[in-house]
mmCIF file of C-alpha atoms in Angstrom:
data_model
loop_
_atom_site.group_PDB
_atom_site.id
_atom_site.type_symbol
_atom_site.label_atom_id
_atom_site.label_comp_id
_atom_site.label_asym_id
_atom_site.label_seq_id
_atom_site.Cartn_x
_atom_site.Cartn_y
_atom_site.Cartn_z
ATOM 1 C CA MET A 1 0.000 0.000 0.000
ATOM 2 C CA THR A 2 1.443 3.372 -0.985
ATOM 3 C CA ALA A 3 1.779 6.178 1.576
ATOM 4 C CA LYS A 4 -1.028 8.080 -0.199
ATOM 5 C CA ASN A 5 -3.346 5.088 -0.182
ATOM 6 C CA ARG A 6 -2.512 4.380 3.445
ATOM 7 C CA ARG A 7 -3.441 7.937 4.416
ATOM 8 C CA THR A 8 -6.705 7.631 2.493
ATOM 9 C CA PHE A 9 -7.475 4.297 4.149
ATOM 10 C CA LEU A 10 -6.816 5.634 7.651
ATOM 11 C CA LYS A 11 -8.872 8.760 6.918
ATOM 12 C CA ARG A 12 -11.829 6.627 5.834
ATOM 13 C CA LEU A 13 -11.371 4.413 8.887
ATOM 14 C CA GLY A 14 -11.475 7.504 11.092
ATOM 15 C CA GLN A 15 -14.638 8.663 9.383
ATOM 16 C CA GLY A 16 -16.124 5.233 9.940
ATOM 17 C CA ALA A 17 -15.249 5.443 13.608
ATOM 18 C CA LEU A 18 -16.978 8.769 13.933
ATOM 19 C CA GLY A 19 -19.942 7.516 11.962
ATOM 20 C CA SER A 20 -20.389 4.457 14.122
ATOM 21 C CA MET A 21 -20.486 6.642 17.217
ATOM 22 C CA ALA A 22 -22.812 9.254 15.755
ATOM 23 C CA LEU A 23 -25.784 7.867 17.635
ATOM 24 C CA PRO A 24 -28.338 9.994 19.465
ATOM 25 C CA ALA A 25 -27.364 10.527 23.080
ATOM 26 C CA PHE A 26 -29.617 9.023 25.716
ATOM 27 C CA GLY A 27 -30.138 12.499 27.164
ATOM 28 C CA ASN A 28 -31.264 13.842 23.784
ATOM 29 C CA THR A 29 -33.667 10.938 23.396
ATOM 30 C CA LEU A 30 -35.258 11.810 26.723
ATOM 31 C CA LEU A 31 -35.409 15.504 25.907
ATOM 32 C CA GLU A 32 -37.191 14.770 22.644
ATOM 33 C CA SER A 33 -39.653 12.534 24.486
ATOM 34 C CA TRP A 34 -40.218 15.177 27.164
ATOM 35 C CA LYS A 35 -41.204 17.679 24.479
ATOM 36 C CA THR A 36 -43.465 15.179 22.714
ATOM 37 C CA GLU A 37 -45.151 13.966 25.879
ATOM 38 C CA GLY A 38 -45.305 17.312 27.650
ATOM 39 C CA LEU A 39 -43.035 16.404 30.568
ATOM 40 C CA SER A 40 -41.474 19.340 32.367
ATOM 41 C CA ASN A 41 -37.704 19.016 32.139
ATOM 42 C CA GLY A 42 -37.758 15.357 33.077
ATOM 43 C CA ASP A 43 -39.702 15.481 36.321
ATOM 44 C CA THR A 44 -38.180 12.516 38.168
ATOM 45 C CA ASN A 45 -41.085 12.509 40.611
ATOM 46 C CA SER A 46 -43.422 11.653 37.759
ATOM 47 C CA GLU A 47 -44.123 8.033 36.845
ATOM 48 C CA ALA A 48 -44.233 9.206 33.230
ATOM 49 C CA TYR A 49 -40.532 9.969 33.534
ATOM 50 C CA TRP A 50 -39.806 6.433 34.706
ATOM 51 C CA GLU A 51 -41.927 5.006 31.924
ATOM 52 C CA LEU A 52 -39.573 6.886 29.608
ATOM 53 C CA VAL A 53 -36.567 5.357 31.330
ATOM 54 C CA LYS A 54 -38.155 1.932 31.004
ATOM 55 C CA SER A 55 -38.619 2.527 27.267
ATOM 56 C CA GLN A 56 -34.825 2.718 26.941
ATOM 57 C CA PHE A 57 -34.655 -1.016 27.727
ATOM 58 C CA ASN A 58 -35.696 -3.673 25.245
ATOM 59 C CA ILE A 59 -37.201 -6.130 27.728
ATOM 60 C CA ALA A 60 -38.867 -9.060 25.938
ATOM 61 C CA GLU A 61 -42.560 -8.651 25.223
ATOM 62 C CA GLY A 62 -44.704 -10.241 27.900
ATOM 63 C CA LEU A 63 -41.833 -10.453 30.398
ATOM 64 C CA SER A 64 -42.025 -8.709 33.783
ATOM 65 C CA TYR A 65 -38.393 -8.810 34.853
ATOM 66 C CA PHE A 66 -37.789 -8.648 38.590
ATOM 67 C CA ASN A 67 -34.511 -10.575 38.452
ATOM 68 C CA ASN A 68 -31.937 -7.823 38.017
ATOM 69 C CA GLY A 69 -30.100 -9.182 41.066
ATOM 70 C CA SER A 70 -29.159 -12.178 38.908
ATOM 71 C CA LEU A 71 -28.335 -10.216 35.765
ATOM 72 C CA GLY A 72 -29.184 -6.759 34.502
ATOM 73 C CA ALA A 73 -30.247 -5.653 31.041
ATOM 74 C CA SER A 74 -28.303 -3.139 28.950
ATOM 75 C CA SER A 75 -30.293 -0.220 27.596
ATOM 76 C CA THR A 76 -30.693 0.064 23.849
ATOM 77 C CA LYS A 77 -28.238 2.956 23.777
ATOM 78 C CA ILE A 78 -25.571 0.967 25.632
ATOM 79 C CA GLN A 79 -26.110 -1.934 23.225
ATOM 80 C CA GLN A 80 -25.744 0.368 20.225
ATOM 81 C CA GLU A 81 -22.535 1.942 21.441
ATOM 82 C CA THR A 82 -21.023 -1.423 22.324
ATOM 83 C CA GLN A 83 -21.926 -2.801 18.896
ATOM 84 C CA GLY A 84 -20.267 0.235 17.345
ATOM 85 C CA PHE A 85 -17.049 -0.663 19.130
ATOM 86 C CA ARG A 86 -17.354 -4.282 17.949
ATOM 87 C CA ASN A 87 -17.723 -3.092 14.353
ATOM 88 C CA LEU A 88 -14.640 -0.897 14.669
ATOM 89 C CA LEU A 89 -12.601 -3.743 16.120
ATOM 90 C CA ASP A 90 -13.547 -6.118 13.330
ATOM 91 C CA GLY A 91 -12.739 -3.421 10.770
ATOM 92 C CA PHE A 92 -9.131 -3.159 11.953
ATOM 93 C CA PRO A 93 -8.503 -5.839 14.606
ATOM 94 C CA SER A 94 -4.825 -5.322 15.413
ATOM 95 C CA LYS A 95 -5.153 -1.540 15.657
ATOM 96 C CA TYR A 96 -7.971 -1.527 18.180
ATOM 97 C CA MET A 97 -6.986 -4.560 20.223
ATOM 98 C CA TRP A 98 -3.458 -3.394 20.941
ATOM 99 C CA GLY A 99 -3.212 0.308 21.592
ATOM 100 C CA GLY A 100 -5.812 1.940 19.358
ATOM 101 C CA TRP A 101 -8.199 2.419 22.258
ATOM 102 C CA ALA A 102 -5.656 3.215 24.973
ATOM 103 C CA ASP A 103 -7.089 6.686 25.642
ATOM 104 C CA GLU A 104 -10.690 5.471 25.481
ATOM 105 C CA LYS A 105 -9.949 2.722 27.984
ATOM 106 C CA GLU A 106 -8.431 5.238 30.378
ATOM 107 C CA SER A 107 -11.488 7.426 29.932
ATOM 108 C CA VAL A 108 -13.663 4.518 31.102
ATOM 109 C CA ARG A 109 -11.397 4.065 34.115
ATOM 110 C CA GLU A 110 -11.804 7.741 35.002
ATOM 111 C CA LYS A 111 -15.597 7.566 34.658
ATOM 112 C CA VAL A 112 -15.737 4.575 36.993
ATOM 113 C CA ALA A 113 -13.416 6.284 39.472
ATOM 114 C CA ASP A 114 -15.565 9.420 39.475
ATOM 115 C CA LEU A 115 -18.704 7.353 40.075
ATOM 116 C CA PHE A 116 -17.187 5.833 43.217
ATOM 117 C CA ALA A 117 -15.344 9.007 44.337
ATOM 118 C CA VAL A 118 -11.845 7.519 44.124
ATOM 119 C CA SER A 119 -8.695 7.941 42.023
ATOM 120 C CA SER A 120 -8.455 6.322 38.610
ATOM 121 C CA GLU A 121 -5.179 4.835 39.876
ATOM 122 C CA GLU A 122 -7.284 2.738 42.250
ATOM 123 C CA ILE A 123 -9.545 1.186 39.595
ATOM 124 C CA ALA A 124 -8.902 -1.951 37.540
ATOM 125 C CA LEU A 125 -11.270 -2.923 34.717
ATOM 126 C CA VAL A 126 -11.802 -6.663 35.128
ATOM 127 C CA HIS A 127 -14.335 -9.298 34.075
ATOM 128 C CA ASN A 128 -16.583 -9.734 37.095
ATOM 129 C CA THR A 129 -16.802 -9.957 40.874
ATOM 130 C CA THR A 130 -15.687 -13.591 40.905
ATOM 131 C CA GLU A 131 -12.386 -12.701 39.262
ATOM 132 C CA SER A 132 -11.791 -9.926 41.771
ATOM 133 C CA MET A 133 -12.556 -12.146 44.765
ATOM 134 C CA ASN A 134 -10.130 -14.745 43.404
ATOM 135 C CA LEU A 135 -7.502 -12.062 42.921
ATOM 136 C CA ILE A 136 -7.851 -10.967 46.533
ATOM 137 C CA ALA A 137 -7.967 -14.445 48.054
ATOM 138 C CA ARG A 138 -4.993 -15.714 46.079
ATOM 139 C CA SER A 139 -2.772 -12.693 46.730
ATOM 140 C CA PHE A 140 -2.122 -13.083 50.447
ATOM 141 C CA ASP A 141 0.798 -15.027 51.913
ATOM 142 C CA LEU A 142 -1.176 -16.122 54.946
ATOM 143 C CA GLN A 143 0.309 -18.604 57.378
ATOM 144 C CA PRO A 144 -1.293 -21.679 58.982
ATOM 145 C CA GLY A 145 -3.430 -20.532 61.886
ATOM 146 C CA ASP A 146 -4.175 -17.111 60.372
ATOM 147 C CA GLU A 147 -7.886 -16.307 60.109
ATOM 148 C CA VAL A 148 -10.236 -14.824 57.517
ATOM 149 C CA ILE A 149 -13.754 -13.785 58.553
ATOM 150 C CA LEU A 150 -16.596 -14.611 56.135
ATOM 151 C CA GLY A 151 -20.170 -14.059 57.272
ATOM 152 C CA ASN A 152 -22.634 -16.862 56.577
ATOM 153 C CA HIS A 153 -24.494 -14.837 53.908
ATOM 154 C CA GLU A 154 -21.516 -14.497 51.558
ATOM 155 C CA HIS A 155 -21.986 -15.467 47.917
ATOM 156 C CA ALA A 156 -20.247 -18.668 46.767
ATOM 157 C CA SER A 157 -17.905 -16.561 44.630
ATOM 158 C CA GLY A 158 -16.842 -14.788 47.812
ATOM 159 C CA THR A 159 -16.190 -17.951 49.801
ATOM 160 C CA ILE A 160 -14.879 -20.574 47.378
ATOM 161 C CA PRO A 161 -11.727 -18.569 46.475
ATOM 162 C CA TRP A 162 -10.785 -18.411 50.152
ATOM 163 C CA LYS A 163 -11.434 -22.137 50.540
ATOM 164 C CA VAL A 164 -9.340 -23.066 47.520
ATOM 165 C CA TRP A 165 -6.441 -20.615 47.834
ATOM 166 C CA GLN A 166 -6.154 -20.267 51.612
ATOM 167 C CA GLU A 167 -8.065 -22.855 53.670
ATOM 168 C CA SER A 168 -6.115 -25.623 51.945
ATOM 169 C CA LYS A 169 -2.936 -24.077 53.417
ATOM 170 C CA GLY A 170 -4.230 -24.301 56.968
ATOM 171 C CA ILE A 171 -5.840 -20.865 57.172
ATOM 172 C CA LYS A 172 -8.968 -20.825 59.337
ATOM 173 C CA LEU A 173 -12.164 -19.478 57.800
ATOM 174 C CA VAL A 174 -14.356 -17.981 60.530
ATOM 175 C CA ARG A 175 -18.076 -17.999 59.623
ATOM 176 C CA PRO A 176 -20.128 -15.836 62.024
ATOM 177 C CA GLU A 177 -23.899 -16.089 61.627
ATOM 178 C CA LEU A 178 -25.801 -12.940 60.692
ATOM 179 C CA PRO A 179 -29.481 -12.484 61.600
ATOM 180 C CA ILE A 180 -32.016 -12.376 58.771
ATOM 181 C CA LEU A 181 -33.686 -9.299 60.265
ATOM 182 C CA PRO A 182 -31.108 -7.322 62.252
ATOM 183 C CA ARG A 183 -32.343 -4.474 64.408
ATOM 184 C CA SER A 184 -29.480 -2.103 63.588
ATOM 185 C CA LEU A 185 -26.129 -1.659 61.891
ATOM 186 C CA ALA A 186 -24.544 -1.764 65.334
ATOM 187 C CA GLU A 187 -25.874 -5.284 65.872
ATOM 188 C CA LEU A 188 -24.196 -6.467 62.666
ATOM 189 C CA THR A 189 -20.960 -4.612 63.376
ATOM 190 C CA SER A 190 -20.794 -6.224 66.796
ATOM 191 C CA ILE A 191 -20.964 -9.695 65.247
ATOM 192 C CA TYR A 192 -17.892 -8.974 63.129
ATOM 193 C CA GLU A 193 -16.093 -7.368 66.051
ATOM 194 C CA LYS A 194 -16.636 -10.432 68.252
ATOM 195 C CA ALA A 195 -15.257 -12.675 65.501
ATOM 196 C CA ILE A 196 -11.893 -10.888 65.430
ATOM 197 C CA THR A 197 -8.934 -12.520 67.186
ATOM 198 C CA PRO A 198 -5.198 -11.697 67.190
ATOM 199 C CA ARG A 199 -4.855 -14.085 64.204
ATOM 200 C CA THR A 200 -7.449 -12.313 62.020
ATOM 201 C CA LYS A 201 -5.911 -10.900 58.831
ATOM 202 C CA VAL A 202 -8.862 -10.178 56.526
ATOM 203 C CA ILE A 203 -12.610 -9.624 56.727
ATOM 204 C CA SER A 204 -14.335 -10.442 53.434
ATOM 205 C CA MET A 205 -17.942 -9.252 53.310
ATOM 206 C CA CYS A 206 -20.789 -8.353 50.989
ATOM 207 C CA HIS A 207 -22.024 -4.780 50.756
ATOM 208 C CA LEU A 208 -25.524 -6.035 50.014
ATOM 209 C CA VAL A 209 -26.112 -9.772 50.404
ATOM 210 C CA ASN A 210 -27.714 -11.661 47.538
ATOM 211 C CA THR A 211 -29.785 -13.862 49.854
ATOM 212 C CA ASN A 212 -32.275 -11.378 51.305
ATOM 213 C CA GLY A 213 -31.018 -7.965 50.207
ATOM 214 C CA MET A 214 -29.593 -7.079 53.621
ATOM 215 C CA LEU A 215 -27.134 -4.161 53.664
ATOM 216 C CA LEU A 216 -24.014 -4.780 55.736
ATOM 217 C CA PRO A 217 -22.168 -2.019 57.643
ATOM 218 C CA VAL A 218 -19.034 -1.752 55.496
ATOM 219 C CA LYS A 219 -17.997 1.659 56.829
ATOM 220 C CA GLU A 220 -18.419 0.663 60.470
ATOM 221 C CA VAL A 221 -16.685 -2.695 59.998
ATOM 222 C CA SER A 222 -13.816 -1.083 58.082
ATOM 223 C CA LYS A 223 -13.181 1.403 60.888
ATOM 224 C CA MET A 224 -13.274 -1.307 63.533
ATOM 225 C CA ALA A 225 -11.152 -3.697 61.466
ATOM 226 C CA HIS A 226 -8.436 -1.172 60.708
ATOM 227 C CA GLU A 227 -8.158 -0.340 64.396
ATOM 228 C CA ASN A 228 -7.272 -4.012 64.826
ATOM 229 C CA GLY A 229 -4.855 -4.176 61.887
ATOM 230 C CA VAL A 230 -7.290 -6.149 59.725
ATOM 231 C CA LEU A 231 -7.925 -5.572 56.000
ATOM 232 C CA VAL A 232 -11.456 -5.433 54.544
ATOM 233 C CA ALA A 233 -12.495 -6.814 51.151
ATOM 234 C CA VAL A 234 -16.014 -6.106 49.892
ATOM 235 C CA ASP A 235 -18.184 -7.950 47.387
ATOM 236 C CA GLY A 236 -20.214 -5.128 45.831
ATOM 237 C CA ALA A 237 -21.885 -7.142 43.072
ATOM 238 C CA GLN A 238 -25.384 -6.260 44.314
ATOM 239 C CA SER A 239 -24.764 -2.661 45.335
ATOM 240 C CA ALA A 240 -22.741 -0.924 42.613
ATOM 241 C CA GLY A 241 -25.205 1.234 40.665
ATOM 242 C CA MET A 242 -28.211 0.633 42.920
ATOM 243 C CA PHE A 243 -27.423 3.607 45.156
ATOM 244 C CA THR A 244 -24.653 6.168 45.607
ATOM 245 C CA ILE A 245 -21.361 4.755 46.876
ATOM 246 C CA ASP A 246 -18.376 6.765 48.109
ATOM 247 C CA LEU A 247 -15.573 4.250 48.505
ATOM 248 C CA LYS A 248 -13.329 6.727 50.279
ATOM 249 C CA ASP A 249 -16.041 7.187 52.872
ATOM 250 C CA LEU A 250 -16.589 3.428 53.234
ATOM 251 C CA ASP A 251 -12.796 3.108 53.688
ATOM 252 C CA CYS A 252 -12.597 -0.584 52.755
ATOM 253 C CA ASP A 253 -9.343 -1.820 51.249
ATOM 254 C CA PHE A 254 -10.831 -3.651 48.258
ATOM 255 C CA TYR A 255 -14.188 -3.493 46.488
ATOM 256 C CA ALA A 256 -15.330 -5.825 43.699
ATOM 257 C CA ALA A 257 -18.349 -5.321 41.449
ATOM 258 C CA SER A 258 -19.956 -6.855 38.377
ATOM 259 C CA SER A 259 -21.153 -3.868 36.389
ATOM 260 C CA HIS A 260 -23.548 -6.022 34.354
ATOM 261 C CA LYS A 261 -26.045 -5.994 37.204
ATOM 262 C CA TRP A 262 -27.128 -2.568 38.515
ATOM 263 C CA LEU A 263 -24.973 -0.516 36.128
ATOM 264 C CA PHE A 264 -26.454 -2.339 33.092
ATOM 265 C CA SER A 265 -23.126 -2.687 31.307
ATOM 266 C CA PRO A 266 -22.362 -5.332 28.672
ATOM 267 C CA LYS A 267 -21.935 -8.785 30.180
ATOM 268 C CA GLY A 268 -18.508 -9.957 31.276
ATOM 269 C CA VAL A 269 -17.021 -6.694 32.500
ATOM 270 C CA GLY A 270 -16.535 -5.577 36.071
ATOM 271 C CA VAL A 271 -14.834 -3.128 38.373
ATOM 272 C CA PHE A 272 -12.169 -3.708 40.998
ATOM 273 C CA TYR A 273 -11.144 -1.024 43.488
ATOM 274 C CA ALA A 274 -7.987 -1.267 45.567
ATOM 275 C CA LYS A 275 -7.058 1.508 47.969
ATOM 276 C CA GLN A 276 -3.697 2.958 46.958
ATOM 277 C CA GLU A 277 -1.930 1.947 50.170
ATOM 278 C CA SER A 278 -3.425 -1.562 50.051
ATOM 279 C CA GLN A 279 -2.363 -2.388 46.487
ATOM 280 C CA GLN A 280 0.960 -3.680 47.801
ATOM 281 C CA TYR A 281 -0.760 -6.887 48.937
ATOM 282 C CA LEU A 282 -2.135 -7.794 45.502
ATOM 283 C CA LYS A 283 -0.676 -10.136 42.905
ATOM 284 C CA PRO A 284 -2.042 -10.499 39.366
ATOM 285 C CA LEU A 285 -3.989 -13.638 38.529
ATOM 286 C CA MET A 286 -2.413 -13.538 35.061
ATOM 287 C CA VAL A 287 0.923 -12.244 33.822
ATOM 288 C CA ALA A 288 2.037 -11.296 30.325
ATOM 289 C CA ARG A 289 4.237 -8.706 28.613
ATOM 290 C CA GLY A 290 4.082 -5.598 30.761
ATOM 291 C CA TYR A 291 4.118 -7.559 34.011
ATOM 292 C CA LYS A 292 6.598 -5.100 35.523
ATOM 293 C CA ASP A 293 3.953 -2.358 35.515
ATOM 294 C CA LYS A 294 3.642 -1.149 39.108
ATOM 295 C CA SER A 295 0.252 0.493 38.618
ATOM 296 C CA ILE A 296 -3.131 -1.134 39.213
ATOM 297 C CA ARG A 297 -3.233 -1.922 35.485
ATOM 298 C CA ARG A 298 -1.027 -4.931 36.201
ATOM 299 C CA LEU A 299 -4.170 -6.620 37.555
ATOM 300 C CA GLU A 300 -5.933 -6.451 34.173
ATOM 301 C CA ASN A 301 -3.027 -7.467 31.938
ATOM 302 C CA TYR A 302 -4.880 -10.050 29.811
ATOM 303 C CA ASN A 303 -3.208 -9.263 26.474
ATOM 304 C CA THR A 304 -6.197 -10.039 24.187
ATOM 305 C CA ARG A 305 -9.594 -9.285 25.727
ATOM 306 C CA ASN A 306 -13.101 -8.166 24.790
ATOM 307 C CA LEU A 307 -12.435 -4.432 24.682
ATOM 308 C CA PRO A 308 -15.819 -3.440 23.147
ATOM 309 C CA GLU A 309 -17.450 -4.609 26.385
ATOM 310 C CA VAL A 310 -14.961 -2.579 28.429
ATOM 311 C CA LEU A 311 -15.741 0.530 26.385
ATOM 312 C CA GLY A 312 -19.422 -0.351 26.660
ATOM 313 C CA LEU A 313 -18.974 0.034 30.415
ATOM 314 C CA GLY A 314 -18.159 3.668 29.697
ATOM 315 C CA ALA A 315 -21.471 3.982 27.850
ATOM 316 C CA SER A 316 -23.262 2.455 30.841
ATOM 317 C CA ILE A 317 -21.676 5.022 33.168
ATOM 318 C CA ASP A 318 -22.807 7.774 30.781
ATOM 319 C CA PHE A 319 -26.331 6.336 30.908
ATOM 320 C CA HIS A 320 -26.200 6.240 34.714
ATOM 321 C CA ASN A 321 -24.944 9.824 34.895
ATOM 322 C CA THR A 322 -27.579 11.101 32.432
ATOM 323 C CA ILE A 323 -30.309 10.025 34.818
ATOM 324 C CA GLY A 324 -28.166 10.992 37.809
ATOM 325 C CA ALA A 325 -26.693 8.886 40.599
ATOM 326 C CA ALA A 326 -28.664 10.766 43.259
ATOM 327 C CA VAL A 327 -31.905 10.328 41.292
ATOM 328 C CA ILE A 328 -31.290 6.593 40.900
ATOM 329 C CA HIS A 329 -30.490 6.359 44.623
ATOM 330 C CA GLN A 330 -33.780 8.022 45.511
ATOM 331 C CA ARG A 331 -35.753 5.883 43.055
ATOM 332 C CA SER A 332 -34.251 2.646 44.408
ATOM 333 C CA PHE A 333 -35.487 3.367 47.908
ATOM 334 C CA GLU A 334 -38.794 4.754 46.620
ATOM 335 C CA LEU A 335 -39.570 1.484 44.807
ATOM 336 C CA LYS A 336 -38.595 -0.514 47.868
ATOM 337 C CA SER A 337 -40.922 1.543 50.033
ATOM 338 C CA TYR A 338 -43.770 1.359 47.525
ATOM 339 C CA PHE A 339 -43.566 -2.429 47.303
ATOM 340 C CA ARG A 340 -43.402 -2.916 51.061
ATOM 341 C CA SER A 341 -46.393 -0.615 51.576
ATOM 342 C CA LYS A 342 -48.488 -2.891 49.364
ATOM 343 C CA ILE A 343 -47.925 -6.122 51.292
ATOM 344 C CA GLU A 344 -46.395 -5.459 54.722
ATOM 345 C CA ASN A 345 -49.765 -5.606 56.527
ATOM 346 C CA ASP A 346 -51.058 -8.584 54.557
ATOM 347 C CA LYS A 347 -50.895 -11.736 56.687
ATOM 348 C CA ARG A 348 -50.496 -13.880 53.587
ATOM 349 C CA PHE A 349 -46.926 -12.617 53.241
ATOM 350 C CA THR A 350 -43.791 -12.367 55.371
ATOM 351 C CA LEU A 351 -41.145 -9.843 54.382
ATOM 352 C CA LYS A 352 -37.694 -11.274 55.029
ATOM 353 C CA SER A 353 -35.628 -8.194 54.224
ATOM 354 C CA PRO A 354 -34.969 -5.598 56.951
ATOM 355 C CA ALA A 355 -37.306 -2.592 56.757
ATOM 356 C CA SER A 356 -34.855 0.240 57.514
ATOM 357 C CA ASP A 357 -33.216 2.020 54.573
ATOM 358 C CA SER A 358 -29.918 1.628 56.416
ATOM 359 C CA LEU A 359 -30.361 -2.141 56.274
ATOM 360 C CA SER A 360 -31.885 -2.862 52.834
ATOM 361 C CA ALA A 361 -32.538 -1.237 49.472
ATOM 362 C CA ALA A 362 -33.915 -2.272 46.053
ATOM 363 C CA ILE A 363 -33.772 -6.021 46.622
ATOM 364 C CA GLN A 364 -36.622 -7.282 48.762
ATOM 365 C CA VAL A 365 -37.396 -10.860 49.739
ATOM 366 C CA VAL A 366 -40.920 -12.061 50.534
ATOM 367 C CA GLU A 367 -42.372 -15.407 51.548
ATOM 368 C CA VAL A 368 -45.849 -16.421 50.411
ATOM 369 C CA ASN A 369 -46.922 -18.079 53.642
ATOM 370 C CA GLY A 370 -47.737 -21.745 53.376
ATOM 371 C CA LYS A 371 -46.386 -22.042 49.823
ATOM 372 C CA GLU A 372 -43.179 -23.679 48.628
ATOM 373 C CA VAL A 373 -41.075 -20.972 46.998
ATOM 374 C CA LYS A 374 -40.046 -22.844 43.856
ATOM 375 C CA ALA A 375 -43.666 -23.652 43.103
ATOM 376 C CA VAL A 376 -44.617 -19.984 43.603
ATOM 377 C CA LYS A 377 -41.805 -18.844 41.329
ATOM 378 C CA GLN A 378 -42.908 -21.280 38.617
ATOM 379 C CA LYS A 379 -46.560 -20.210 38.835
ATOM 380 C CA LEU A 380 -45.601 -16.537 38.593
ATOM 381 C CA TRP A 381 -43.687 -17.343 35.438
ATOM 382 C CA ASP A 382 -46.241 -19.676 33.868
ATOM 383 C CA ASP A 383 -49.327 -17.568 34.575
ATOM 384 C CA TYR A 384 -48.010 -14.000 34.723
ATOM 385 C CA GLY A 385 -44.686 -13.839 32.864
ATOM 386 C CA ILE A 386 -42.928 -12.682 36.040
ATOM 387 C CA ASP A 387 -39.285 -13.690 36.424
ATOM 388 C CA CYS A 388 -37.742 -13.550 39.893
ATOM 389 C CA ARG A 389 -35.340 -15.609 41.987
ATOM 390 C CA PRO A 390 -36.456 -18.225 44.526
ATOM 391 C CA MET A 391 -34.281 -18.233 47.663
ATOM 392 C CA SER A 392 -34.253 -21.389 49.784
ATOM 393 C CA SER A 393 -31.071 -21.002 51.828
ATOM 394 C CA HIS A 394 -31.010 -19.658 55.388
ATOM 395 C CA GLY A 395 -34.581 -20.820 55.908
ATOM 396 C CA LEU A 396 -35.914 -18.123 53.605
ATOM 397 C CA ASN A 397 -38.381 -20.021 51.373
ATOM 398 C CA ALA A 398 -38.930 -16.639 49.734
ATOM 399 C CA LEU A 399 -38.918 -14.806 46.412
ATOM 400 C CA ARG A 400 -36.105 -12.360 45.761
ATOM 401 C CA LEU A 401 -37.459 -9.321 43.906
ATOM 402 C CA SER A 402 -35.199 -6.750 42.274
ATOM 403 C CA PHE A 403 -36.459 -3.219 41.638
ATOM 404 C CA ALA A 404 -34.169 -1.787 38.970
ATOM 405 C CA ILE A 405 -34.825 1.623 37.402
ATOM 406 C CA TYR A 406 -36.759 0.067 34.495
ATOM 407 C CA ILE A 407 -39.348 -1.115 37.034
ATOM 408 C CA THR A 408 -42.301 1.253 37.423
ATOM 409 C CA LYS A 409 -44.919 1.450 40.144
ATOM 410 C CA LYS A 410 -47.370 0.059 37.605
ATOM 411 C CA ASP A 411 -45.105 -2.987 37.302
ATOM 412 C CA ILE A 412 -45.082 -3.380 41.077
ATOM 413 C CA ASP A 413 -48.891 -3.160 41.148
ATOM 414 C CA TYR A 414 -48.987 -6.011 38.620
ATOM 415 C CA LEU A 415 -46.522 -8.030 40.708
ATOM 416 C CA VAL A 416 -48.466 -7.518 43.934
ATOM 417 C CA SER A 417 -51.742 -8.459 42.241
ATOM 418 C CA ALA A 418 -50.161 -11.657 40.970
ATOM 419 C CA LEU A 419 -48.712 -12.466 44.399
ATOM 420 C CA LYS A 420 -52.114 -12.043 46.016
ATOM 421 C CA GLU A 421 -53.734 -14.349 43.488
ATOM 422 C CA VAL A 422 -51.017 -16.975 43.979
ATOM 423 C CA ALA A 423 -51.381 -16.687 47.762
ATOM 424 C CA VAL A 424 -55.016 -17.821 47.695
#
C-alpha cells in the first residue's frame, strides 16, 4: 500500500469510527420525548418519567423482569454503542486490540473512578466480581493458623476462592452467623467485632447480600477492622449502581463489582477497586508482557480481551450519569418503600428483608406463607410472565425481587396483584 493510499485508508477508517459513534445521546432521546409527551424538564417525581426510562430497555414482550439481582439488562443505547465498538474492532482488529483504544480505555477508568469518588489509579477494569474475589484471596501469603472472617451470607464466589487458595494451606475461615432481620447496623458490626482474634488478617464481606437484600455495615466494619490491623475486602456485586457509593467514605481496602447488574453494562465486565496503600498486597492472577507495571493496570493485563465490552462500560456510566446517581439512589429506595407498603400488613406474606433504609434497598425478599417458593416462582412465570429468583437457603423459602430503574410502580402493582392471586 502506498503512503497516499494508506493515508486515504486511515482517513476513511477515522470517518467510519466517527460515523459508528454518531448515535443519538440518551439524554437527547429523553429531551425529545419530554417535548413530545409534555413532561417538564424530566420530572423525576413523575411516573411518566420512569416510563420513559423503562422505554430505553428492550425487555422481551410479555416479560415482567424482577430478576436484576441475577443479571441486569443493557439499555438500547448501551447496546448500540457497544456494537459500534465491535464493528470498529472487526474493521481493523490489530489496531484496536493493541493500543488503538488506549485513551478510550483510560477514559472509562476515570468515569468509573468518578462514580465511586476515588482515584483512577485505584480502579482496575476486570471481568466480574468472581475474578476480583479470586484475585484478593490468592494474593495473600497467609500462614497456617491465620484467620479470615466470612459471614454466613456471603456469595459462593466470595467464599470458594478463600477455601481453595487459603483454607487448603491451613488458614482458618471464621463464619459468624448474621441475623435475617437485624435491628441495627450496630448489631451487625458487633458480630464482626466479636469474631476478630489476634490471628485475624482479613474480613471479606458483601455490601448487600444476595440472599435477602440485607445491607451490611461496610464503613463501620472497616473502621473497627483497621483499628485491629485487619484488611477489609467487599463484594459489591449487588450494590454498585443501585445507590450512591463513596468508597473513600466506606474506607474498605478492596471493592469488587460486576457492572452487568445494577450498572447495566455489557456482560462480562466488572470493576475492581484497591485503595492505593493496600495495592501492595495484591498479585495479578495472570501475567504477560508488561508484568513489571507497578500500577493497578497490572491486575488487568490479559493481552487479548473483549475491549468493546470494556468501552461499553463507559457507555453504561454515561447512561447512569444522564439520569443521575442521586436520582437513581432516591428511586431505588422509593420502589422498595412502595412495594413494602403494598404487602407489609397482609398476613399472607412475610417480608424477610430488613425494613430500615440503612439495612436494605432495592432487593426485597418475601415469603408467600404456606407455599413452597419454587412452586410460587414457577406459577408466577407460567401464569403472569414474572421472572424472579427463589431463595431457599437460610430458611428463607422466599422470592427475591429486584427493583431496577426500568421497574415502574405500575409494574409493582402487577406483581403484587399476581402475588395475592397466587397466595389464595
